[in-house]
XYZ file of C-alpha atoms in Angstrom:
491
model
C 0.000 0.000 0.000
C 1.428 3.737 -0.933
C 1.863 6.399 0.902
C -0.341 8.094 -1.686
C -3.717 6.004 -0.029
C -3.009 7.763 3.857
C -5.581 10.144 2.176
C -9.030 11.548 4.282
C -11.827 8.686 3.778
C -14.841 9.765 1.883
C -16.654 11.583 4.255
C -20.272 12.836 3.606
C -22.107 14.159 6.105
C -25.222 13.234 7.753
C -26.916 16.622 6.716
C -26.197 16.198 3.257
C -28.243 13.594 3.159
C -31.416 15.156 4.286
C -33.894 17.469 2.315
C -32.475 20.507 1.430
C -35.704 22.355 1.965
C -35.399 21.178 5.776
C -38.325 19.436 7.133
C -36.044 16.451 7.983
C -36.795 13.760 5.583
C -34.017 12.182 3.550
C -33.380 13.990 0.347
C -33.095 12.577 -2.967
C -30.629 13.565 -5.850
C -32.938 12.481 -8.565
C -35.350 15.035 -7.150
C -32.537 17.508 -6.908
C -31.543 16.796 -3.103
C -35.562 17.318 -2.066
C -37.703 14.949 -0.644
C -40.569 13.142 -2.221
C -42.840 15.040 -0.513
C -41.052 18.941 -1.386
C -40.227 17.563 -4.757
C -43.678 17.537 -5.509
C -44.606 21.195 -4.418
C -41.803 22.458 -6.144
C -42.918 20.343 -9.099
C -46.695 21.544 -8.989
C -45.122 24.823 -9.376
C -42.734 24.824 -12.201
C -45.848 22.765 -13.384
C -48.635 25.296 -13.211
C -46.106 28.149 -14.236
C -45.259 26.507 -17.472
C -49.050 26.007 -18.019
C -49.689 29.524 -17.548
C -46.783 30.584 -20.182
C -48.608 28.448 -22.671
C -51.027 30.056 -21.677
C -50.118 33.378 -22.603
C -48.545 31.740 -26.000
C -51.423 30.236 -27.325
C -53.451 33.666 -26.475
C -50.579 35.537 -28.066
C -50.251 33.188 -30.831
C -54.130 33.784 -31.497
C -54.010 37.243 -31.495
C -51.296 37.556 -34.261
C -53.043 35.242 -36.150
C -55.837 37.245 -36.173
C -54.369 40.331 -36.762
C -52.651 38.499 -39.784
C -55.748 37.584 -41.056
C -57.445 40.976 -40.646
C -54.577 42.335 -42.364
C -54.959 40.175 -45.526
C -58.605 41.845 -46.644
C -58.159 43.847 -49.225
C -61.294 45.954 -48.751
C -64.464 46.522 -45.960
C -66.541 44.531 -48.607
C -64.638 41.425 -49.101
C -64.071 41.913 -45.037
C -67.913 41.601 -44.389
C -68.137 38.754 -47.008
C -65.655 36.945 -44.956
C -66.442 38.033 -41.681
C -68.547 35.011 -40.569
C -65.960 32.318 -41.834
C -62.961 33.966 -40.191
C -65.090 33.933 -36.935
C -65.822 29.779 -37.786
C -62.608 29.402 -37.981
C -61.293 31.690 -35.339
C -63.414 29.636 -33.134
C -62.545 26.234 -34.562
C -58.843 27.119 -33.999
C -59.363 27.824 -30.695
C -60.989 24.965 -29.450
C -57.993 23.197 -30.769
C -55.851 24.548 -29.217
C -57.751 24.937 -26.025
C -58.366 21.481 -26.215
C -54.718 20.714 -26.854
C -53.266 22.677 -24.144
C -55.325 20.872 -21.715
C -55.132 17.196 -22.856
C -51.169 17.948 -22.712
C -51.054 19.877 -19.205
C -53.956 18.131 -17.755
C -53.525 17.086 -14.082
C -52.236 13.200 -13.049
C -54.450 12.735 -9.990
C -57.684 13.874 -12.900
C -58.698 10.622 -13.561
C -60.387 9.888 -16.953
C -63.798 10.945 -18.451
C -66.997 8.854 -17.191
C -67.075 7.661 -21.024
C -63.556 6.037 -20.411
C -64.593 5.255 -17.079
C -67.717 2.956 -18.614
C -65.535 2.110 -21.376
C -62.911 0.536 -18.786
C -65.516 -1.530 -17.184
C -66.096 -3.482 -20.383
C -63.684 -6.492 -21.173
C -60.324 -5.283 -22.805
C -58.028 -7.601 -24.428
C -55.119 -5.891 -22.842
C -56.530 -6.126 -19.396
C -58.054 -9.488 -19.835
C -55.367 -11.571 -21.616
C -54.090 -14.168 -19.554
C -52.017 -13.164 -16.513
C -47.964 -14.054 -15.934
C -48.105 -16.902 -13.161
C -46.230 -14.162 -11.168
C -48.839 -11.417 -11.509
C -51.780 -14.453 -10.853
C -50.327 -15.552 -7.669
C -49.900 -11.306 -5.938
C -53.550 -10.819 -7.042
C -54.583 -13.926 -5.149
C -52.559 -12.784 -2.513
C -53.894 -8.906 -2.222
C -57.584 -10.607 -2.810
C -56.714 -12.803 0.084
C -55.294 -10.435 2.295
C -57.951 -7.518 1.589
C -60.838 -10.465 2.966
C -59.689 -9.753 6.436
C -60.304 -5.905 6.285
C -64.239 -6.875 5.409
C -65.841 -3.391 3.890
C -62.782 -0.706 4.113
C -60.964 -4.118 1.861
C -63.637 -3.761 -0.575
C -63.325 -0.361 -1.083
C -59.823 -0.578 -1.285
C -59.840 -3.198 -3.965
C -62.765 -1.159 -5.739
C -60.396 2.115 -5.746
C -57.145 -0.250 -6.572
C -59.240 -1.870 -9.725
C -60.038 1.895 -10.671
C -56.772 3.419 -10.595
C -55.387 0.083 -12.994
C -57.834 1.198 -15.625
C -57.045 4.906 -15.454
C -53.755 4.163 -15.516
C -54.254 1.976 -18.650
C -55.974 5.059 -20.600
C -52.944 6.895 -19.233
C -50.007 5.068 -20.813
C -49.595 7.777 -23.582
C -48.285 10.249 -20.654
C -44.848 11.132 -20.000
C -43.315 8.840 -16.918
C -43.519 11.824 -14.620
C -47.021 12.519 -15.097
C -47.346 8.484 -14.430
C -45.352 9.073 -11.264
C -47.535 11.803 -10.011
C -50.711 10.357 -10.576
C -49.253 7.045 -8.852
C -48.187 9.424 -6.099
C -51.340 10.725 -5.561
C -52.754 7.423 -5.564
C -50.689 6.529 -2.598
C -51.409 9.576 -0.999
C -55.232 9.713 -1.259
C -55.364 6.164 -0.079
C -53.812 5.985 2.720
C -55.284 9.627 4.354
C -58.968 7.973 3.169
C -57.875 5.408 5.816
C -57.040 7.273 8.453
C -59.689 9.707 8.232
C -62.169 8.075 7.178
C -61.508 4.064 8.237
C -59.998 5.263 11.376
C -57.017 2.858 10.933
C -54.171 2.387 12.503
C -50.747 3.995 11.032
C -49.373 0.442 11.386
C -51.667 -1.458 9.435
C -52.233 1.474 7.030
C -48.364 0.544 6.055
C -49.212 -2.667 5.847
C -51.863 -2.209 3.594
C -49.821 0.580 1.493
C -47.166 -2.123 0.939
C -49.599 -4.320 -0.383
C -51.092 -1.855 -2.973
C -47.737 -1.069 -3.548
C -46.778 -4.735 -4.742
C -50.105 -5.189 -6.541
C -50.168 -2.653 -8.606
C -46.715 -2.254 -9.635
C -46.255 -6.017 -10.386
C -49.263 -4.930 -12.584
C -47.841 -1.761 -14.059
C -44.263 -2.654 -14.019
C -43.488 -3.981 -17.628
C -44.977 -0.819 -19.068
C -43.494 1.985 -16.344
C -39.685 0.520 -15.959
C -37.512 1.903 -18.432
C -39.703 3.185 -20.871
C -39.069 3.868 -24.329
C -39.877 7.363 -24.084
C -37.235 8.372 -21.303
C -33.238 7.857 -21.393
C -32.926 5.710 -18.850
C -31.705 3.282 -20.960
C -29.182 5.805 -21.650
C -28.267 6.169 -18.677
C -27.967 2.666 -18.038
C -25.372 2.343 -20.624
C -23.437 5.003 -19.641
C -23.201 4.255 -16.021
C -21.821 0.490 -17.493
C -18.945 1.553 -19.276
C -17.668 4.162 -16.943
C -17.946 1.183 -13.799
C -16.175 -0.693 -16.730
C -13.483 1.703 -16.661
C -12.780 1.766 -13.506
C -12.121 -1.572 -13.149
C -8.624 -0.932 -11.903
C -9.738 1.070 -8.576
C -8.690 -0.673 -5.428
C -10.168 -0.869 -1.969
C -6.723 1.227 -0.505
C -7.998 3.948 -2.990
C -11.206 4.292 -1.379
C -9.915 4.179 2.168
C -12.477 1.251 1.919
C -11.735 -0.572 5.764
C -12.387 -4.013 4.686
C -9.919 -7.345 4.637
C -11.116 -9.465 2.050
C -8.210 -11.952 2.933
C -10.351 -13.155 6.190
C -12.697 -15.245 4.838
C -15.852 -14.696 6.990
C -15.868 -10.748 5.314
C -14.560 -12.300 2.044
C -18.306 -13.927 2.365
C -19.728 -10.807 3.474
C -18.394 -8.956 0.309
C -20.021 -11.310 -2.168
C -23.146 -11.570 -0.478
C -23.771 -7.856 -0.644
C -22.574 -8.236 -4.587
C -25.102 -10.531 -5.254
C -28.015 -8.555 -3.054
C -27.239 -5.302 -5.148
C -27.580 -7.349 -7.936
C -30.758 -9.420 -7.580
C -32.164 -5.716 -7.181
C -32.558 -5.753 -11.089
C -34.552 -9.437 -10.589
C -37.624 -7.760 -8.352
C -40.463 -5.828 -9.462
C -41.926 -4.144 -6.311
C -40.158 -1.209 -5.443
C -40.171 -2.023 -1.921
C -38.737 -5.199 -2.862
C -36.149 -3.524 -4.540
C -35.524 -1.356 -1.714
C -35.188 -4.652 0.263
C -32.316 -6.057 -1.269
C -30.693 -2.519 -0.985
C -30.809 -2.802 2.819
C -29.554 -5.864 2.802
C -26.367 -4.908 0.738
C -25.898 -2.222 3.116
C -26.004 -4.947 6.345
C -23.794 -7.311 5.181
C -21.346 -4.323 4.139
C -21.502 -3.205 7.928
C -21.049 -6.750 9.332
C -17.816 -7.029 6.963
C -16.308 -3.961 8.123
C -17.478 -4.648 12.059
C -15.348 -7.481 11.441
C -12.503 -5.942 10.074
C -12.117 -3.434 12.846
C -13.523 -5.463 15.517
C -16.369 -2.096 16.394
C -19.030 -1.210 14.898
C -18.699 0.472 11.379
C -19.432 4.176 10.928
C -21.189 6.403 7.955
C -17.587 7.155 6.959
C -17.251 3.729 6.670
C -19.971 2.450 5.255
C -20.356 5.084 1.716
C -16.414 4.133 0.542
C -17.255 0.354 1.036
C -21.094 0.726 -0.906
C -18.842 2.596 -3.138
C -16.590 -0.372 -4.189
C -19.273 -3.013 -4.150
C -21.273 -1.122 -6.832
C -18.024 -0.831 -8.850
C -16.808 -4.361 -7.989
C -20.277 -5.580 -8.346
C -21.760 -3.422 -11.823
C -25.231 -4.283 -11.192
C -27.635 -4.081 -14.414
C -29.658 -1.277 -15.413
C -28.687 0.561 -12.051
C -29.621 3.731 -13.167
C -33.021 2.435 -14.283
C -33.990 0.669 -10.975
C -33.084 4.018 -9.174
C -35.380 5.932 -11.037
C -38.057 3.441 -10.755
C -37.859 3.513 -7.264
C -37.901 7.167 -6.994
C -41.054 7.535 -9.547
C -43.822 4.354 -8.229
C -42.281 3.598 -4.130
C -44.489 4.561 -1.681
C -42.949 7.979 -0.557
C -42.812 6.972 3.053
C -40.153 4.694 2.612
C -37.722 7.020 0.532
C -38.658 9.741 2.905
C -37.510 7.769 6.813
C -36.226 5.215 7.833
C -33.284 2.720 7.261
C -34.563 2.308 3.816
C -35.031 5.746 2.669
C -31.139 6.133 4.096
C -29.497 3.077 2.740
C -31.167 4.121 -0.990
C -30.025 8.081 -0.197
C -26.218 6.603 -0.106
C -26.523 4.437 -3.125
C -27.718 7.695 -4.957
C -24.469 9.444 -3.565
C -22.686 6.051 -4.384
C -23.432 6.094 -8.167
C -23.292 10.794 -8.375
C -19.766 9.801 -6.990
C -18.885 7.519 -9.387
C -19.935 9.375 -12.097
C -18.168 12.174 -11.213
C -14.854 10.043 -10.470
C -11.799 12.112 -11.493
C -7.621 11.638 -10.436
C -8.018 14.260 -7.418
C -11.149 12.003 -5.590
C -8.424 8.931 -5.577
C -5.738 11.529 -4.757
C -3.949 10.551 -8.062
C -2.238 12.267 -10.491
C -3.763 13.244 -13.406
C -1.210 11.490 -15.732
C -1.736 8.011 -13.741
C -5.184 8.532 -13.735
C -5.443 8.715 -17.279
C -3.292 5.793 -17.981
C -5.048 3.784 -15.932
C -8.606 4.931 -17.510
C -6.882 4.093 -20.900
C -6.275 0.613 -19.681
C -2.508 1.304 -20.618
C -1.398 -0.008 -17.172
C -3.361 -0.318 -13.860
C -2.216 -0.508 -10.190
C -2.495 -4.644 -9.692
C -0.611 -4.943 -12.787
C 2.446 -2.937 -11.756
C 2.492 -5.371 -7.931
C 2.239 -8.600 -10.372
C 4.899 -7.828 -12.636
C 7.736 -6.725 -9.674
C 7.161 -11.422 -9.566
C 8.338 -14.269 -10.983
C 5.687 -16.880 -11.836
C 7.380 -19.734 -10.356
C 7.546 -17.260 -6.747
C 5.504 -19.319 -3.865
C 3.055 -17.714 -1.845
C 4.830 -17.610 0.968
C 7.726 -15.263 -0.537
C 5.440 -12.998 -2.067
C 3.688 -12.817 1.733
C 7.313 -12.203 3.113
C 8.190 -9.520 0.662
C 4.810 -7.797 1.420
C 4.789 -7.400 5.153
C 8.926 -6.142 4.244
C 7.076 -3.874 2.508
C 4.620 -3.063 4.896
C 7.502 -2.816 7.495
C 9.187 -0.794 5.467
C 6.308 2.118 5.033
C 5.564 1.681 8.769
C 8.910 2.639 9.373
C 9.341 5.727 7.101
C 6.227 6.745 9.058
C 7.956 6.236 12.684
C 10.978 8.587 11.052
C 8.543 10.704 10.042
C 6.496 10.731 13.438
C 10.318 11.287 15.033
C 11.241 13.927 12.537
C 7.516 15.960 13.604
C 8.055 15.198 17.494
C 11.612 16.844 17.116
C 10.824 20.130 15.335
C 7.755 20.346 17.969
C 10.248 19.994 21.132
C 12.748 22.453 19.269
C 9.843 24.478 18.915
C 8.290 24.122 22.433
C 12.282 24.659 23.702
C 12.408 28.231 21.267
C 9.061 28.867 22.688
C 10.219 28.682 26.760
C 13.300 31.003 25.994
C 11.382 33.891 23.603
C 8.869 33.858 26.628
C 11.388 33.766 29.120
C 13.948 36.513 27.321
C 10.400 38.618 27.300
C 9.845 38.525 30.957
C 13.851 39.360 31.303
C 13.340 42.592 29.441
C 9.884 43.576 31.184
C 11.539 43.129 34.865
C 14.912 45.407 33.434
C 12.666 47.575 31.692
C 10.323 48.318 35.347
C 12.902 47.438 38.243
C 10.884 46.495 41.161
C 11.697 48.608 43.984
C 11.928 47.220 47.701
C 11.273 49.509 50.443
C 12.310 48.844 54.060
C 9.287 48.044 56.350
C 8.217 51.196 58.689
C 8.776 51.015 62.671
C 5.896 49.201 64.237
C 4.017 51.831 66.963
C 3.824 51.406 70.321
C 0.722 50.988 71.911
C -1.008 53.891 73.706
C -1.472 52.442 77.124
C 2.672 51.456 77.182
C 4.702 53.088 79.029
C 6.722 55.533 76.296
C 10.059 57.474 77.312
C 10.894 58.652 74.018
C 7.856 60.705 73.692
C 7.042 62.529 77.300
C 3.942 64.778 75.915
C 1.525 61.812 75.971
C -0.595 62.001 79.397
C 0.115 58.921 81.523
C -2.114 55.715 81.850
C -5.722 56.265 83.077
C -5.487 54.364 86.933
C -8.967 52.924 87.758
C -10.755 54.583 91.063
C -13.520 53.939 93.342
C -16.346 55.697 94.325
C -18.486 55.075 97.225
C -22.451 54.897 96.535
């Protein structure tokens, strides 16, 4: 190990990871370091401000048009000939666009016409064709679970059922528009429970996570990575430059984990495989899951390393190198599927919301990888991005092939023994020049005291002649009248 990796650890801290708006919830850097719930208001906003700018452009639009059209009459007789078709079409053209406007900016949680309502209720071959044995067996399961919640189940499953075919006429949306209306699902569901159900915050979760899984194993071929977003892009991109780093080592990171003991060697693949199997799940909570459980087995295998329990500065370098050791699929993707359709309680508090704040800060800190964050130079850093050379290959080549394990061991913990004492010289050199220092120190202050006392002798006075008392008998001074004699007086 260099000299070059006794470098500060990657340190984030706790605050960073909250909303930036403040109201204490974990913050999200797909929803530009907000929460779910902030995220939203700030998006209704932008929202209804770009609506009201079309607005304005449509009415502007209109009005040049029509002062276009006025302007193209030649005369105040072909103008009254005209007159009542311009108005036709002045009115046509704005209904278009009227209607345009709307069906573009019209709100998520709106849900569709009572014509498409009535037209949902009748058989579709979409909805109807046969069901994946996967998406089968959850709808048993939420029918089966909803039984033991009697009437508020039924109208839970009525409202579930409703929002599927809305969100079936909705599939022409953008995902974000998808996202909110899910949102507002989840929302409007769960305070309809606890206002008007009157149930308890712990079932209500329950019951959340439920909906949750049944409609998203429902909705999730059609809402994950979808055609119309880059998130396939993404995915891509995010692949190659984990690709490219290939050569990054643990000492790099500051990453406090021994894979040579073989009980964290088993802790290092089993978080591998967790962040892995995320791509495998369709729930977002389920998703979420296997997140959490990375994250565990990462603490356990640095616990066991250090023999104490690991800390946040620990545990973001480790996720760090399991995501680039590990280059799960589609990462980017399964992010921004949980962030669109998970209940917003989970993202928001809790050990899940946390664990899935520092993968986001995992994979922004990857992207944004450079020589300085490994405390490289820029011209190694570069060579070892080409693939010109990388760190492991530069150890295995200073070895023979035919050199035993045991030498290489031995030439290792020289070289260990070696840095360990350059740092002793070094820690001798520092503790030197700090007792020259403390010894330059004594005699400046001492030198300073030596000039003050020359500079302001201290003068000592002889003490005055202590006074006699008045009722003592006093020869030197003859004026005093003598001692008061006690008398008697008869009565």
């Amino acid at each position: 190990m260099s000299l070059k990796s006794e470098r500060r650890g990657i340190h984030v801290d706790q605050s960073e990871l909250l909303c930036k708006k403040g109201c204490g919830y974990y913050g999200n850097p797909a929803w530009q370091g907000f929460c779910s719930k902030c995220w939203r208001e700030e998006y209704h906003k932008a929202r209804q401000k770009q609506i009201q700018e079309d607005w304005e452009l449509a009415e502007r639009l209109q009005r040049e048009e029509e002062e276009a059209f006025a302007s193209s009459q030649s005369g105040p007789g072909t103008q009254s000939l005209t007159f009542s078709k311009f108005e036709e079409k002045k009115t046509n053209e704005k209904t278009r666009k009227v209607t345009t406007v709307k069906k573009f900016f019209s709100a998520s949680s709106r849900v569709g016409s009572k014509k498409e309502i009535q037209e949902a209720k009748a058989p579709s071959p979409s909805i109807n064709r046969q069901a994946s044995i996967e998406t089968d067996r959850v709808s048993k399961e939420f029918i089966e679970f909803l039984k033991t919640f009697h009437k508020t189940g039924q109208e839970i499953y009525k409202q579930t059922k409703m929002f599927l075919e809305t969100m079936h006429y909705k599939r022409d949306l953008s995902i974000e528009e998808q996202s909110e209306c899910t949102q507002d699902f989840y929302q409007n569901v769960a305070e309809r429970m606890q206002t008007r159900g009157k149930v308890p915050s712990e079932r209500v979760e329950k019951i959340m996570d439920q909906i949750e899984k049944y409609i998203m194993t429902r909705l999730y071929k059609y809402v994950f990575c979808p055609e119309t977003t880059d998130d396939e892009k993404k995915d891509l991109a995010i692949q190659k430059r984990i690709r490219a780093l290939h050569w990054v080592t643990p000492q790099m990171l500051c990453v406090p984990v021994n894979e040579e003991i073989s009980e964290v060697s088993d802790m290092v693949v089993k978080a591998i495989t967790d962040i892995i199997e995320m791509d495998s799940k369709r729930v977002p909570r389920d998703k979420l899951a296997c997140i959490t459980k990375c994250s565990k087995h990462i603490f356990n295998a640095i616990k066991i390393t250090k023999n104490e329990p690991a800390s946040a500065d620990d545990f973001l370098p480790t996720l760090i190198y399991i995501v680039l050791k590990g280059n799960p699929p589609r990462l980017q993707s399964n992010i921004q599927y949980i962030t669109r359709f998970c209940n917003p309680s989970r993202l928001m508090a809790g050990e899940d919301g946390y664990y899935f704040t520092n993968l986001c800060c995992a994979v922004a800190f990857i992207e944004k990888l450079d020589a300085q964050s490994l405390n490289l130079s820029q011209e190694d850093f570069d060579r070892y991005m080409s693939g010109q050379t990388s760190p492991r290959k530069q150890e295995s080549e200073n070895w023979s092939p035919d050199a035993c394990l045991g030498v290489k061991q031995m030439y290792k913990n020289l070289d260990l023994l070696s840095q360990l004492n350059e740092r002793q010289e070094r820690i001798m050199s520092e503790a030197k020049k700090l007792e020259k220092d403390l010894i330059e120190w004594t005699d400046g202050i001492a030198k300073e005291v030596q000039d003050i006392v020359e500079k302001y002798p201290l003068e000592i006075k002889p003490p005055n002649q202590s006074l006699a008392a008045i009722d003592s008998e006093n020869v030197e001074n003859d004026k005093l009248p003598p001692p008061l004699q006690p008398q008697v007086y008869a009565g």
